[in-house]
Short mmCIF file of C-alpha atoms and ligand atoms in Angstrom, two decimals:
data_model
loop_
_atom_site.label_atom_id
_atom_site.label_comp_id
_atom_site.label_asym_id
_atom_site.label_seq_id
_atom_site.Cartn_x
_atom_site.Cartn_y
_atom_site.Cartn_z
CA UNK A 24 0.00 0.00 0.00
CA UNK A 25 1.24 3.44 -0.71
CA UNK A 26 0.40 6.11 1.53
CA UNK A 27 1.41 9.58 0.39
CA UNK A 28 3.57 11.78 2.77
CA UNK A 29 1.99 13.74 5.24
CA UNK A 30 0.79 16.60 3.67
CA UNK A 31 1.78 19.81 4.99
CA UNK A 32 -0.49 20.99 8.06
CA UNK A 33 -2.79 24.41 7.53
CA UNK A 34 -1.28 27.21 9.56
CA UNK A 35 -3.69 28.07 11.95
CA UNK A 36 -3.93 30.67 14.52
CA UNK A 37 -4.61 28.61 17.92
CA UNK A 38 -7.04 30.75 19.89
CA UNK A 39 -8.43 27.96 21.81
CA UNK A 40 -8.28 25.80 24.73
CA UNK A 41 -4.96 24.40 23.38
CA UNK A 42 -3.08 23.49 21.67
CA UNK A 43 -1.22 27.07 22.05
CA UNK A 44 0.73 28.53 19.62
CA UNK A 45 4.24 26.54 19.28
CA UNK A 46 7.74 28.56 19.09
CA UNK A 47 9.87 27.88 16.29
CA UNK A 48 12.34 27.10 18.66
CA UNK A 49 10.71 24.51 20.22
CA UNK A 50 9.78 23.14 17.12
CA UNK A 51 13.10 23.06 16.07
CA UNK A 52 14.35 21.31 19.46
CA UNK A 53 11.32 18.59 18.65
CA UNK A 54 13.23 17.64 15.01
CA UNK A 55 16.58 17.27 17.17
CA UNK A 56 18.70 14.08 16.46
CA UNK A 57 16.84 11.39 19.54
CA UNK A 58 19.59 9.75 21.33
CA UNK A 59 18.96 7.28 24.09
CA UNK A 60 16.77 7.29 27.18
CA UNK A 61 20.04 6.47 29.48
CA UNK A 62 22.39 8.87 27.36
CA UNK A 63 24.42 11.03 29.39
CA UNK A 64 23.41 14.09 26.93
CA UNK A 65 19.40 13.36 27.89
CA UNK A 66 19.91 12.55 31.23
CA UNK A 67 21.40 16.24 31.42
CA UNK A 68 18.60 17.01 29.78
CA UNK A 69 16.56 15.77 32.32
CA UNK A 70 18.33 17.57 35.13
CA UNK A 71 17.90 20.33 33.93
CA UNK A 72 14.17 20.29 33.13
CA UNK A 73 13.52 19.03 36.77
CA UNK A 74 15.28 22.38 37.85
CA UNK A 75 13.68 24.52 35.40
CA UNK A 76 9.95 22.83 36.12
CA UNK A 77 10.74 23.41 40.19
CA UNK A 78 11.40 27.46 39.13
CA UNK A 79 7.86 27.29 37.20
CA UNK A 80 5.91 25.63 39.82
CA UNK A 81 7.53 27.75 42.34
CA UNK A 82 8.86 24.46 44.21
CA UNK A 83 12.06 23.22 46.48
CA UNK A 84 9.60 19.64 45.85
CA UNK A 85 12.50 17.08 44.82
CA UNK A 86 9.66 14.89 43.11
CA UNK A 87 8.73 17.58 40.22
CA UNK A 88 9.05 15.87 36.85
CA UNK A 89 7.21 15.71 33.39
CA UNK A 90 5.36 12.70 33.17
CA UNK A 91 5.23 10.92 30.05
CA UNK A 92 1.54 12.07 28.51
CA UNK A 93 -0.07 14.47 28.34
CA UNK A 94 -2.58 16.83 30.95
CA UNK A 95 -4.74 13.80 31.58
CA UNK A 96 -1.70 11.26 32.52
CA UNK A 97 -0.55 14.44 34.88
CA UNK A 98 -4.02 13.56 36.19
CA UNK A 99 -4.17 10.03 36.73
CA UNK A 100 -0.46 10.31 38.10
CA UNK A 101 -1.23 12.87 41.14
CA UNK A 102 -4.77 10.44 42.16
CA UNK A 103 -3.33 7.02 41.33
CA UNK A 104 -0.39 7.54 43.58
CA UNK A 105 -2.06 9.56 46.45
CA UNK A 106 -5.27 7.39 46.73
CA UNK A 107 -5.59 3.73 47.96
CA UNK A 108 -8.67 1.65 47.45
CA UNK A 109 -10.80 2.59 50.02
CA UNK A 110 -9.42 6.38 50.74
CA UNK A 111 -12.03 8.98 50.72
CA UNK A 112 -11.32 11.89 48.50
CA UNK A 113 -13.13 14.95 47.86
CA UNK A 114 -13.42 16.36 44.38
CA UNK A 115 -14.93 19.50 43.90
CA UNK A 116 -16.69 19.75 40.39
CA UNK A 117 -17.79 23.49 38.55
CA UNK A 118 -16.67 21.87 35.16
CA UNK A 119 -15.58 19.29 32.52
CA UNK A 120 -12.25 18.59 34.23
CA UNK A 121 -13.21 18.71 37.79
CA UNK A 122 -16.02 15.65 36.70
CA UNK A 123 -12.89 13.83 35.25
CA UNK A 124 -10.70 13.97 38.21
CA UNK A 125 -13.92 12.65 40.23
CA UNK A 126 -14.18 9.52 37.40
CA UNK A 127 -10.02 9.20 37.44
CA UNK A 128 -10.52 8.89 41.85
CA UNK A 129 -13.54 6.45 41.31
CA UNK A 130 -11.46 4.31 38.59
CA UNK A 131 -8.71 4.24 41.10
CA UNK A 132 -11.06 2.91 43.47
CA UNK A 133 -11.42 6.04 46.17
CA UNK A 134 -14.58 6.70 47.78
CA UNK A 135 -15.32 9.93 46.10
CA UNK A 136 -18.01 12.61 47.17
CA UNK A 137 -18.33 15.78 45.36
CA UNK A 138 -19.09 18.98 45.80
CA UNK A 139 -20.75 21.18 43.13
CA UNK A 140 -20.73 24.68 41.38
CA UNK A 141 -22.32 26.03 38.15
CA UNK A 142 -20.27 25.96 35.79
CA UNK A 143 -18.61 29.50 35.21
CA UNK A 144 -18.69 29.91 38.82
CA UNK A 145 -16.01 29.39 41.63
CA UNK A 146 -15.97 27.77 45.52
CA UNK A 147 -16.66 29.48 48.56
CA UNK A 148 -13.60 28.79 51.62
CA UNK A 149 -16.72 28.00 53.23
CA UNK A 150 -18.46 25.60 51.43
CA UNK A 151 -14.98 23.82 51.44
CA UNK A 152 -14.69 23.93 54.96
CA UNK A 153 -18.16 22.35 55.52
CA UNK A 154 -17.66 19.51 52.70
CA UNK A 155 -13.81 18.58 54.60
CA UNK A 156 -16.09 18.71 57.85
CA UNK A 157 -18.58 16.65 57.27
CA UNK A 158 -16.73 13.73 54.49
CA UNK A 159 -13.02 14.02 56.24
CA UNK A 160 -11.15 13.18 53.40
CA UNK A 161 -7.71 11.98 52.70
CA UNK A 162 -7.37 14.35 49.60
CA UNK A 163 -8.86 17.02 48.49
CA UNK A 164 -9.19 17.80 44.50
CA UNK A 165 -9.71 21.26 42.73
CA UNK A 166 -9.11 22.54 39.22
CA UNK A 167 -7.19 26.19 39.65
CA UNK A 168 -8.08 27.34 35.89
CA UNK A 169 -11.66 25.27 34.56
CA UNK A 170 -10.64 25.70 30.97
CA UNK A 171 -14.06 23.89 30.36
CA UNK A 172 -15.57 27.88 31.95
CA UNK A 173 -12.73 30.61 31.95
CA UNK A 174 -13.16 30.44 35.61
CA UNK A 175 -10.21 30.62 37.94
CA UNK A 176 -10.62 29.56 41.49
CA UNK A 177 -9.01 30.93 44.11
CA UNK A 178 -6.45 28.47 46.25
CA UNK A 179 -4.69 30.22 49.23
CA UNK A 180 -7.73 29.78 51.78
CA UNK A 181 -8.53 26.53 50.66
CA UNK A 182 -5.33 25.38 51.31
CA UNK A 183 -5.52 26.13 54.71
CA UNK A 184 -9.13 24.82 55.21
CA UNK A 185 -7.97 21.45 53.49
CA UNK A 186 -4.38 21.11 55.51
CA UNK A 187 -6.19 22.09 59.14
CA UNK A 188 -8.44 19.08 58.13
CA UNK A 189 -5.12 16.87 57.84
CA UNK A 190 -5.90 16.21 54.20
CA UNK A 191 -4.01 16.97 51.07
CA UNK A 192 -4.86 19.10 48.43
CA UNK A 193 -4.47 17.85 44.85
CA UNK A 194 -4.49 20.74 42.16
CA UNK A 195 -5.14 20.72 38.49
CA UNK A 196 -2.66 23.28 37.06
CA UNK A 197 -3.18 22.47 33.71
CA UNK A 198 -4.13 25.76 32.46
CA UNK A 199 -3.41 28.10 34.71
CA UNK A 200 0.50 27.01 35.06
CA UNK A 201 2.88 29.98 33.41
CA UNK A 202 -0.05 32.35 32.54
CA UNK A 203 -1.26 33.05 35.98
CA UNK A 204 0.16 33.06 39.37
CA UNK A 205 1.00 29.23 40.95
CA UNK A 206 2.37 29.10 44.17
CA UNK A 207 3.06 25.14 44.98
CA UNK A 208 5.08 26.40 47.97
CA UNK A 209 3.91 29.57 48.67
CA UNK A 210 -0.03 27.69 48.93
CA UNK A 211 1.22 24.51 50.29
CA UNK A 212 0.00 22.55 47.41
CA UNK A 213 0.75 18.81 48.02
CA UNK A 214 -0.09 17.40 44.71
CA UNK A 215 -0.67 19.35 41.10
CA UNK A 216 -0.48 18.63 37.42
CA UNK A 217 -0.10 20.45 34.43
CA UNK A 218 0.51 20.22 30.55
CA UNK A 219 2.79 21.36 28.45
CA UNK A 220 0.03 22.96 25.53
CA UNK A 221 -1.04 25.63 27.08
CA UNK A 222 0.72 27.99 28.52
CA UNK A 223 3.81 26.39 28.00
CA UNK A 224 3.50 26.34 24.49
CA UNK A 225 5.10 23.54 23.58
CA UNK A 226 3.07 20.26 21.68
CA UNK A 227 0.76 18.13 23.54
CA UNK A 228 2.71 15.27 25.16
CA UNK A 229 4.32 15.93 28.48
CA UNK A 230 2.36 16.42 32.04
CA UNK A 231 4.70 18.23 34.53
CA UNK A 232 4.16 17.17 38.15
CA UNK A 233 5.15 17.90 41.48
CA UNK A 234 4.64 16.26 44.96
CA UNK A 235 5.44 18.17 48.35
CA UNK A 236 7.61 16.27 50.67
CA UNK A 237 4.26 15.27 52.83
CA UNK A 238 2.89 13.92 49.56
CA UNK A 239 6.24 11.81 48.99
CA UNK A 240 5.90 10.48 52.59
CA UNK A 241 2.46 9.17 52.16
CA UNK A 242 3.52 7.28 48.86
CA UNK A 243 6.55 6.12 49.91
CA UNK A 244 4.11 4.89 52.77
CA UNK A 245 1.20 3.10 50.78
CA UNK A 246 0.10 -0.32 52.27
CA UNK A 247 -0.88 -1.05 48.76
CA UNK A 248 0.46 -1.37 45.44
CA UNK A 249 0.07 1.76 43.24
CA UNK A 250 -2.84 0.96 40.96
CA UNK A 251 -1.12 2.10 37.13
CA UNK A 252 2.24 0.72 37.16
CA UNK A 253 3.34 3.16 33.70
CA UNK A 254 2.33 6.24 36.28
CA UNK A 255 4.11 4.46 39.45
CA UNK A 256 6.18 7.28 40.57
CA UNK A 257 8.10 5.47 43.31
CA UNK A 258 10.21 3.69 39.98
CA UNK A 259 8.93 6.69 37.58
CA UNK A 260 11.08 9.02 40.27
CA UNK A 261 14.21 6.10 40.40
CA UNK A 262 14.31 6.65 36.44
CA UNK A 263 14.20 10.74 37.20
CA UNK A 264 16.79 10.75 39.77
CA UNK A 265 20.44 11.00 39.22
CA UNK A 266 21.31 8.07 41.92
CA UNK A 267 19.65 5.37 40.50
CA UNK A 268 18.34 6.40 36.98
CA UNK A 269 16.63 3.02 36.69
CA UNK A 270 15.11 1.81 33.17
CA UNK A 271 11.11 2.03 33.83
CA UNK A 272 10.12 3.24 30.05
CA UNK A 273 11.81 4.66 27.59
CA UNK A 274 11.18 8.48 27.62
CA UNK A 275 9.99 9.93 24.69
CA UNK A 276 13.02 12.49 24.09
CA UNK A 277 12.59 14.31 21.73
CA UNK A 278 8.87 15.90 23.40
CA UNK A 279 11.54 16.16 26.42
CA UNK A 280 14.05 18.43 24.00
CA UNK A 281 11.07 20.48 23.44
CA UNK A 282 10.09 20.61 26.59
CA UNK A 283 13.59 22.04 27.76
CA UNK A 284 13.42 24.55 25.30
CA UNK A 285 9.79 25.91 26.15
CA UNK A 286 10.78 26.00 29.32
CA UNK A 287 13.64 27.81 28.81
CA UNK A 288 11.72 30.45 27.11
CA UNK A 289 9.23 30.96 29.80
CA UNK A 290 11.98 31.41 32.69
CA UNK A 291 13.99 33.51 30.46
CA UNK A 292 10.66 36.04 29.88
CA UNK A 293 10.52 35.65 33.90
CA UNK A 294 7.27 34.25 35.22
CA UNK A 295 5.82 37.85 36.85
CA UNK A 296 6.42 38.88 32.75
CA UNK A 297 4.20 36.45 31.56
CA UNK A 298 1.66 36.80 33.87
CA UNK A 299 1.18 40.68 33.16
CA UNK A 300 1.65 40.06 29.24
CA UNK A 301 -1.44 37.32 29.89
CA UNK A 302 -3.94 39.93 31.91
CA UNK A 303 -2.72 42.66 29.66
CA UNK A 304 -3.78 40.82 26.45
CA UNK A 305 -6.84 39.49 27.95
CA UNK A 306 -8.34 42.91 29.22
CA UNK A 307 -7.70 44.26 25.32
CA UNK A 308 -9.54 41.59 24.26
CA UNK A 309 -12.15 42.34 27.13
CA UNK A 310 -12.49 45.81 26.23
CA UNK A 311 -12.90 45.00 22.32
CA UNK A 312 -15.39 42.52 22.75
CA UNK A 313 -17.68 44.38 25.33
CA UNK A 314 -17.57 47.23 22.20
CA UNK A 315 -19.29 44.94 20.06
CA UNK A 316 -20.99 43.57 22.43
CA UNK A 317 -20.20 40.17 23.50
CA UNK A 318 -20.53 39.25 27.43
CA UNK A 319 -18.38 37.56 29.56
CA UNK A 320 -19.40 34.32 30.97
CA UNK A 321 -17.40 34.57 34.31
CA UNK A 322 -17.85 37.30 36.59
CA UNK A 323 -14.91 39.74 36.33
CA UNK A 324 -13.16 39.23 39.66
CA UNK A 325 -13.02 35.05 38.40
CA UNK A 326 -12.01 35.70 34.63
CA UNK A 327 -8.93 33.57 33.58
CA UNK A 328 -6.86 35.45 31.16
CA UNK A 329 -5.85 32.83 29.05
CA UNK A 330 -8.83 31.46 28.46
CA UNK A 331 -12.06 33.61 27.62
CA UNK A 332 -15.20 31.90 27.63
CA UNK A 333 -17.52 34.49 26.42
CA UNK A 334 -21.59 33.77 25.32
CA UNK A 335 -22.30 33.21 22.00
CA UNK A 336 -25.04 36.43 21.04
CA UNK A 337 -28.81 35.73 20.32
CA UNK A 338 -29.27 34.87 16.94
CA UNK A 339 -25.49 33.83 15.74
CA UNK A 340 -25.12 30.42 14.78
CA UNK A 341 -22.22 28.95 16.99
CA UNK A 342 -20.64 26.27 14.12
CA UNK A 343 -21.09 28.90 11.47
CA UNK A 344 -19.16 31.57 12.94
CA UNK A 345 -16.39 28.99 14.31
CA UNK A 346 -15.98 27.51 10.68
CA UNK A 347 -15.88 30.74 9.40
CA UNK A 348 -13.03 31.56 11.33
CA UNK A 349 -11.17 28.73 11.06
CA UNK A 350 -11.85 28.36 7.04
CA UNK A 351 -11.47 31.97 6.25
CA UNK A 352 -9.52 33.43 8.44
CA UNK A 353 -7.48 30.67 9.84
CA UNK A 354 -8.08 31.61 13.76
CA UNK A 355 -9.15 28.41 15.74
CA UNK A 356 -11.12 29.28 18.89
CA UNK A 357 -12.99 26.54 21.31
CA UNK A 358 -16.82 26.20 21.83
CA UNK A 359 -18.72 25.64 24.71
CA UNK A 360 -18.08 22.21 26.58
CA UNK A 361 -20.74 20.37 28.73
CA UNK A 362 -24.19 22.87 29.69
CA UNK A 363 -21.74 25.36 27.90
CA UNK A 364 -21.86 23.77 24.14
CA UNK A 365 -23.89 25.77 21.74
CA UNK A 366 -24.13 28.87 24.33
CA UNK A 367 -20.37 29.60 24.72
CA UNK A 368 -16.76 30.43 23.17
CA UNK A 369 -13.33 29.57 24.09
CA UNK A 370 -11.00 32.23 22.84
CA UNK A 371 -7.34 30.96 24.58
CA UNK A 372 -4.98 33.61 24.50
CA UNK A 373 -2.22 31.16 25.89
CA UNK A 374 1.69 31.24 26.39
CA UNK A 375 2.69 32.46 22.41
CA UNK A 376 -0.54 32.82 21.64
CA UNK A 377 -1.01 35.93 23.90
CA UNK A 378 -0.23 38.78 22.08
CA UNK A 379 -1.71 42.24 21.18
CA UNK A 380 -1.42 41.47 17.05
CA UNK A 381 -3.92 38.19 18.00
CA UNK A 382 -6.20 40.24 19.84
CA UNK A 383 -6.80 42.82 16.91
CA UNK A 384 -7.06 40.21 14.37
CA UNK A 385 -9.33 38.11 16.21
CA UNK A 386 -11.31 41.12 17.33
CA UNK A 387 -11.69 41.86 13.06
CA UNK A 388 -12.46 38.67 12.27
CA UNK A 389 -14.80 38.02 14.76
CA UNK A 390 -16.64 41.46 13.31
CA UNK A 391 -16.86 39.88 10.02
CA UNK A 392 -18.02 36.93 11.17
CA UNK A 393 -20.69 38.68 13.25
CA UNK A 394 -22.09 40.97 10.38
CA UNK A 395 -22.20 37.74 8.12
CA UNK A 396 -24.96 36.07 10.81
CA UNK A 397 -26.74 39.69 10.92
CA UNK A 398 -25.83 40.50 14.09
CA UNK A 399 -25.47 44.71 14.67
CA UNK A 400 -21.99 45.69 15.49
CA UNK A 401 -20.69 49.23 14.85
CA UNK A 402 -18.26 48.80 12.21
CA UNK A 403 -14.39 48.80 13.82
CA UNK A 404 -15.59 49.11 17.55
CA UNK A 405 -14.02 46.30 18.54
CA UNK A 406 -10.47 46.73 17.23
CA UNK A 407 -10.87 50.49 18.14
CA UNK A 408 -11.75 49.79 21.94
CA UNK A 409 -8.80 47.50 21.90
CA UNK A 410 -6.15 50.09 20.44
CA UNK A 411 -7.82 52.65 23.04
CA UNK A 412 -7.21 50.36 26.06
CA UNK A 413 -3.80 49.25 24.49
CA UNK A 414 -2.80 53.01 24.81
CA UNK A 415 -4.26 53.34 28.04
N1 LIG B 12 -7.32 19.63 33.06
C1 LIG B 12 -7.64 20.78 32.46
C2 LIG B 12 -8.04 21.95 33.27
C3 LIG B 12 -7.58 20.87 31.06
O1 LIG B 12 -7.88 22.03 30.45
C4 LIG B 12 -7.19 19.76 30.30
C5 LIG B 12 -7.15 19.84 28.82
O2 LIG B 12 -7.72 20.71 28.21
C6 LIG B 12 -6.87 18.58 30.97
C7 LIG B 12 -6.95 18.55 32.36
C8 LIG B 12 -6.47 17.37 30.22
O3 LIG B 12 -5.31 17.61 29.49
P1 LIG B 12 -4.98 16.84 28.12
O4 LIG B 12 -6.09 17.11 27.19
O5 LIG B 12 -3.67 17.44 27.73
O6 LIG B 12 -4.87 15.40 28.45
#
C-alpha cells in the first residue's frame, strides 16, 4: 500500500483551549537528532528540566518531573499515587475537568463525594470547609483554571481549610501554570499537574508534576500497590533521579528536547512577565469585545486570562461563525463544553498565543463573522476599543 507523505499541516492561529501557539524554537528542538533514554546528553537534559519545572511551579519539591503524557496522565499520576482503594477523597466539580478527576478517583477505586458549582462559577472557603467537615477526606481535589468555563478559582484559603483538616490538596494546574500566578510552595500545594500545551507552548505530550515532601511520605508509605504501574512514581522518580536512573520506560526524548526549550523560554521572559503580558492581552480583548458587544461568561473578579469563555449572542449560529473563522480566516477558537456547548466560546490567548497582534485580528475577524450572521456591530468598535485600552 502506498500512503502519500503527510501533507503539509494548515497554519492556523490557535485561539483555543490548546493546543497554544508553538515557538519555532521549540519546534526546532522537537526535530533534534533522539539519542537514548540512558544517554548522558538526555539525562542532562533531564536535570535540567527538573530544575527549570521546580522554578515554574515555584517548588524546592525534589519529586517535580514531566510525566510521560499528556494533561490527563498528569491527572491520573497525582490520584493514582495519592489514593488507595478505600481512601475517601473529595473532588470538587464546577466543570468538565473537575467531573474527570472525580471519574479518574472512582477508577482508582477512592470513595469519592463531590461537591458542586455552576459551571462558570467558583468555591466558597466556606463551602470547602463544611464539605472537609462533614466527608473528612484523605485528599482534596480542585481545578485552579476550569478551561471547560474561563473560571479561575481561588487556592490560598482553601489550602488552609484542606491542611487544618489533615488532608491533602491535589491541584489541576493544567491551564493556569505559566499564565497566571502558581504558588506550589507559597499555597502549600501537596499534589498538582499540568501540561505542556497551554501555557507552556510547547506540543501536547508531556504532564509536569510535582509532589510536596508530605505527599512523597504518604507514597513512599502506601500499604498497597500503586494501581497504574506506567504512572508508578516510586520507579517513575528512580528513572528521574540522578542516583539510581533506573530503566522504567523509555522516555519519549525528543517531546523532552522540546520541553527544555519551552521552558527555557518561559523562565527567560521571567514568570511575573508572563503573567502581566497574559492579563494585559486578555483585558484588550475584554475591552474589544464588550464594544461589540459580547458578554463575559465569568464574573470579572473570576475571569482567567488565558482562556475567555464568552456567550455566543442571540441569533449567531455557533458552528457557522467557528468555521468561518477557522476556514477563512485561519483563527481556531474553542466552543462551549458540557451545559456550555452551543451557548459559549473559548477564545485561549495562551503562552505564544497571547499577544496584542492576535487580539486585533481576532477582534476583526470576529466582526466579520458577526455581520455575516446579521448580528449589529458598529463597524471597527471592537479593534478600536482595543487600540484605546492598548494606549491606556
Ligand atoms: N485539566 C484541564 C483543566 C484541562 O484544560 C485539560 C485539557 O484541556 C486537561 C486537564 C487534560 O489535558 P490533556 O487534554 O492534555 O490530556
Amino acid at each position: 500500500m502506498s500512503v502519500p507523505a503527510l501533507r503539509t499541516p494548515p497554519r492556523r492561529v490557535l485561539m483555543g483551549p490548546g493546543p497554544s501557539e508553538i515557538s519555532p524554537r521549540v519546534l526546532a528542538a522537537l526535530s533534534a537528532p533522539t539519542v537514548g533514554h540512558l544517554d548522558p546528553f538526555f539525562l542532562d537534559v533531564m536535570n535540567e528540566t527538573q530544575t527549570m519545572l521546580r522554578d515554574l511551579f515555584r517548588t524546592q519539591n525534589q519529586l517535580t518531573l514531566a510525566v510521560s503524557g499528556t494533561g490527563s496522565a498528569g491527572m491520573e499520576t497525582c490520584v493514582v499515587n495519592l489514593i488507595e482503594p478505600g481512601d475517601r477523597m473529595l473532588v470538587c466539580v464546577n466543570g468538565v475537568f473537575g467531573s474527570r478527576m472525580a471519574d479518574v478517583a472512582g477508577r482508582a477505586q477512592a470513595i469519592v463525594s463531590t461537591i458542586e458549582r455552576p459551571f462558570g462559577e467558583v468555591f466558597s472557603p466556606d463551602e470547602i470547609a463544611a464539605a472537609v467537615k462533614q466527608l473528612n477526606p484523605k485528599v482534596v481535589g480542585i481545578v485552579h483554571a476550569e478551561t471547560s468555563t474561563g473560571a479561575r478559582q481561588p487556592l490560598e484559603e482553601i489550602s488552609r481549610i484542606v491542611h487544618d483538616a489533615g488532608a491533602l490538596l491535589l491541584v489541576d494546574c493544567v491551564t493556569s501554570l505559566g499564565g497566571i500566578p502558581v504558588e506550589i510552595d507559597g499555597w502549600q500545594i501537596d499534589a498538582a499537574y499540568s501540561g505542556t500545551q497551554k501555557c507552556l507552548s510547547c506540543p501536547p505530550g508531556l504532564a509536569p508534576v510535582t509532589f510536596s515532601p508530605r505527599a512523597l511520605e504518604l507514597i513512599q508509605n502506601r500499604k498497597s500497590k500503586i494501581q497504574s504501574w506506567y504512572l508508578d512514581m516510586k520507579m517513575v522518580a528512580n528513572y528521574w533521579s540522578d542516583k539510581s536512573r533506573a530503566y522504567h520506560h523509555t522516555a519519549p526524548i525528543n517531546m523532552n528536547y522540546a520541553l527544555h526549550e519551552a521552558l527555557r523560554i518561559v523562565l527567560a521572559d521571567g514568570l511575573e512577565t508572563r503573567w502581566v503580558r497574559h492579563r494585559r492581552n486578555h483585558l484588550l480583548l475584554c475591552s474589544g469585545l464588550e464594544a461589540m458587544g459580547v458578554e463575559y461568561a465569568v464574573a470579572e473578579e473570576y475571569r482567567l486570562p488565558m482562556l475567555n469563555a464568552v456567550k455566543i449572542p442571540a441569533g449567531v449560529d455557533d458552528k457557522a461563525v467557528r468555521a468561518q473563522l477557522l476556514n477563512e480566516f485561519g483563527i481556531e477558537i474553542g466552543g462551549g463544553l458540557g451545559p456550555m456547548a452551543g451557548k459559549t466560546w473559548r477564545i485561549g490567548l495562551m503562552g505564544e498565543t497571547s499577544t496584542e497582534r492576535n487580539v486585533l485580528m481576532f477582534l476583526a475577524a470576529l466582526e466579520a463573522c458577526l455581520v455575516k450572521q446579521g448580528a449589529s456591530v458598529r463597524p471597527g468598535s471592537g479593534v478600536a476599543a482595543a487600540i484605546a485600552a492598548a494606549g491606556a
